[in-house]
PDB file of C-alpha atoms in Angstrom:
ATOM      1  CA  UNK A 265     -36.582 -37.878 -24.542  1.00 92.00           C
ATOM      2  CA  UNK A 266     -33.491 -36.380 -22.925  1.00 93.00           C
ATOM      3  CA  UNK A 267     -31.509 -36.940 -26.105  1.00 90.00           C
ATOM      4  CA  UNK A 268     -34.151 -35.108 -28.120  1.00 92.00           C
ATOM      5  CA  UNK A 269     -34.157 -32.189 -25.705  1.00 95.00           C
ATOM      6  CA  UNK A 270     -30.371 -31.977 -25.905  1.00 93.00           C
ATOM      7  CA  UNK A 271     -30.601 -31.995 -29.690  1.00 89.00           C
ATOM      8  CA  UNK A 272     -33.179 -29.174 -29.633  1.00 93.00           C
ATOM      9  CA  UNK A 273     -30.878 -27.199 -27.337  1.00 94.00           C
ATOM     10  CA  UNK A 274     -28.009 -27.799 -29.759  1.00 90.00           C
ATOM     11  CA  UNK A 275     -30.289 -26.724 -32.620  1.00 92.00           C
ATOM     12  CA  UNK A 276     -30.977 -23.429 -30.878  1.00 95.00           C
ATOM     13  CA  UNK A 277     -27.334 -22.826 -29.963  1.00 94.00           C
ATOM     14  CA  UNK A 278     -25.612 -24.020 -33.142  1.00 93.00           C
ATOM     15  CA  UNK A 279     -27.932 -25.232 -35.883  1.00 91.00           C
ATOM     16  CA  UNK A 280     -25.261 -26.410 -38.397  1.00 93.00           C
ATOM     17  CA  UNK A 281     -23.769 -28.716 -35.794  1.00 93.00           C
ATOM     18  CA  UNK A 282     -27.227 -30.031 -34.889  1.00 92.00           C
ATOM     19  CA  UNK A 283     -28.020 -30.780 -38.531  1.00 93.00           C
ATOM     20  CA  UNK A 284     -24.646 -32.483 -38.949  1.00 94.00           C
ATOM     21  CA  UNK A 285     -25.369 -34.627 -35.897  1.00 91.00           C
ATOM     22  CA  UNK A 286     -28.794 -35.471 -37.306  1.00 92.00           C
ATOM     23  CA  UNK A 287     -27.252 -36.624 -40.592  1.00 94.00           C
ATOM     24  CA  UNK A 288     -24.300 -38.498 -39.066  1.00 95.00           C
ATOM     25  CA  UNK A 289     -26.242 -40.355 -36.341  1.00 93.00           C
ATOM     26  CA  UNK A 290     -27.609 -43.130 -38.635  1.00 95.00           C
ATOM     27  CA  UNK A 291     -24.204 -43.571 -40.267  1.00 96.00           C
ATOM     28  CA  UNK A 292     -22.454 -43.950 -36.912  1.00 96.00           C
ATOM     29  CA  UNK A 293     -25.200 -46.336 -35.755  1.00 96.00           C
ATOM     30  CA  UNK A 294     -24.662 -48.512 -38.830  1.00 97.00           C
ATOM     31  CA  UNK A 295     -20.896 -48.499 -38.308  1.00 97.00           C
ATOM     32  CA  UNK A 296     -21.294 -49.552 -34.656  1.00 97.00           C
ATOM     33  CA  UNK A 297     -23.838 -52.311 -35.371  1.00 97.00           C
ATOM     34  CA  UNK A 298     -21.290 -55.078 -36.164  1.00 97.00           C
ATOM     35  CA  UNK A 299     -19.435 -54.384 -32.912  1.00 98.00           C
ATOM     36  CA  UNK A 300     -22.695 -54.606 -30.969  1.00 97.00           C
ATOM     37  CA  UNK A 301     -23.517 -57.934 -32.640  1.00 98.00           C
ATOM     38  CA  UNK A 302     -20.036 -59.258 -31.847  1.00 98.00           C
ATOM     39  CA  UNK A 303     -20.514 -58.215 -28.212  1.00 97.00           C
ATOM     40  CA  UNK A 304     -23.852 -60.035 -27.998  1.00 98.00           C
ATOM     41  CA  UNK A 305     -22.289 -63.140 -29.551  1.00 98.00           C
ATOM     42  CA  UNK A 306     -19.272 -63.142 -27.218  1.00 98.00           C
ATOM     43  CA  UNK A 307     -21.565 -62.706 -24.213  1.00 98.00           C
ATOM     44  CA  UNK A 308     -23.689 -65.654 -25.377  1.00 98.00           C
ATOM     45  CA  UNK A 309     -20.609 -67.849 -25.897  1.00 98.00           C
ATOM     46  CA  UNK A 310     -19.269 -67.060 -22.419  1.00 98.00           C
ATOM     47  CA  UNK A 311     -22.680 -67.746 -20.872  1.00 97.00           C
ATOM     48  CA  UNK A 312     -22.820 -71.074 -22.697  1.00 97.00           C
ATOM     49  CA  UNK A 313     -19.314 -72.023 -21.545  1.00 97.00           C
ATOM     50  CA  UNK A 314     -20.175 -71.089 -17.962  1.00 95.00           C
ATOM     51  CA  UNK A 315     -23.321 -73.207 -18.078  1.00 94.00           C
ATOM     52  CA  UNK A 316     -21.354 -76.069 -19.617  1.00 94.00           C
ATOM     53  CA  UNK A 317     -18.735 -75.923 -16.848  1.00 94.00           C
ATOM     54  CA  UNK A 318     -21.398 -75.837 -14.129  1.00 92.00           C
ATOM     55  CA  UNK A 319     -23.394 -78.716 -15.613  1.00 88.00           C
ATOM     56  CA  UNK A 320     -21.620 -81.526 -13.683  1.00 86.00           C
ATOM     57  CA  UNK A 321     -22.191 -79.717 -10.389  1.00 86.00           C
ATOM     58  CA  UNK A 322     -25.889 -79.300 -11.183  1.00 83.00           C
ATOM     59  CA  UNK A 323     -26.216 -82.956 -12.152  1.00 85.00           C
ATOM     60  CA  UNK A 324     -24.402 -84.251  -9.047  1.00 86.00           C
ATOM     61  CA  UNK A 325     -26.379 -81.990  -6.727  1.00 83.00           C
ATOM     62  CA  UNK A 326     -29.480 -84.026  -7.511  1.00 70.00           C
ATOM     63  CA  UNK A 327     -32.030 -81.259  -7.044  1.00 68.00           C
ATOM     64  CA  UNK A 328     -34.025 -79.900  -9.961  1.00 65.00           C
ATOM     65  CA  UNK A 329     -32.801 -76.623 -11.361  1.00 60.00           C
TER      66      UNK A 329
END
């Protein structure tokens, strides 16, 4: 909602810039999508490695997780 209000304010102040932002937003989103997916994947791999390293400690502790 805040982003929309800022865009409306930009539309009132400088409408060509607001229209340019409206057109470029999906293109920038599509360009950033692979980097977001890589970030999610790297986070998942590090979480998996952390769980794998902590597995012996969890097994030797003897209590259920």
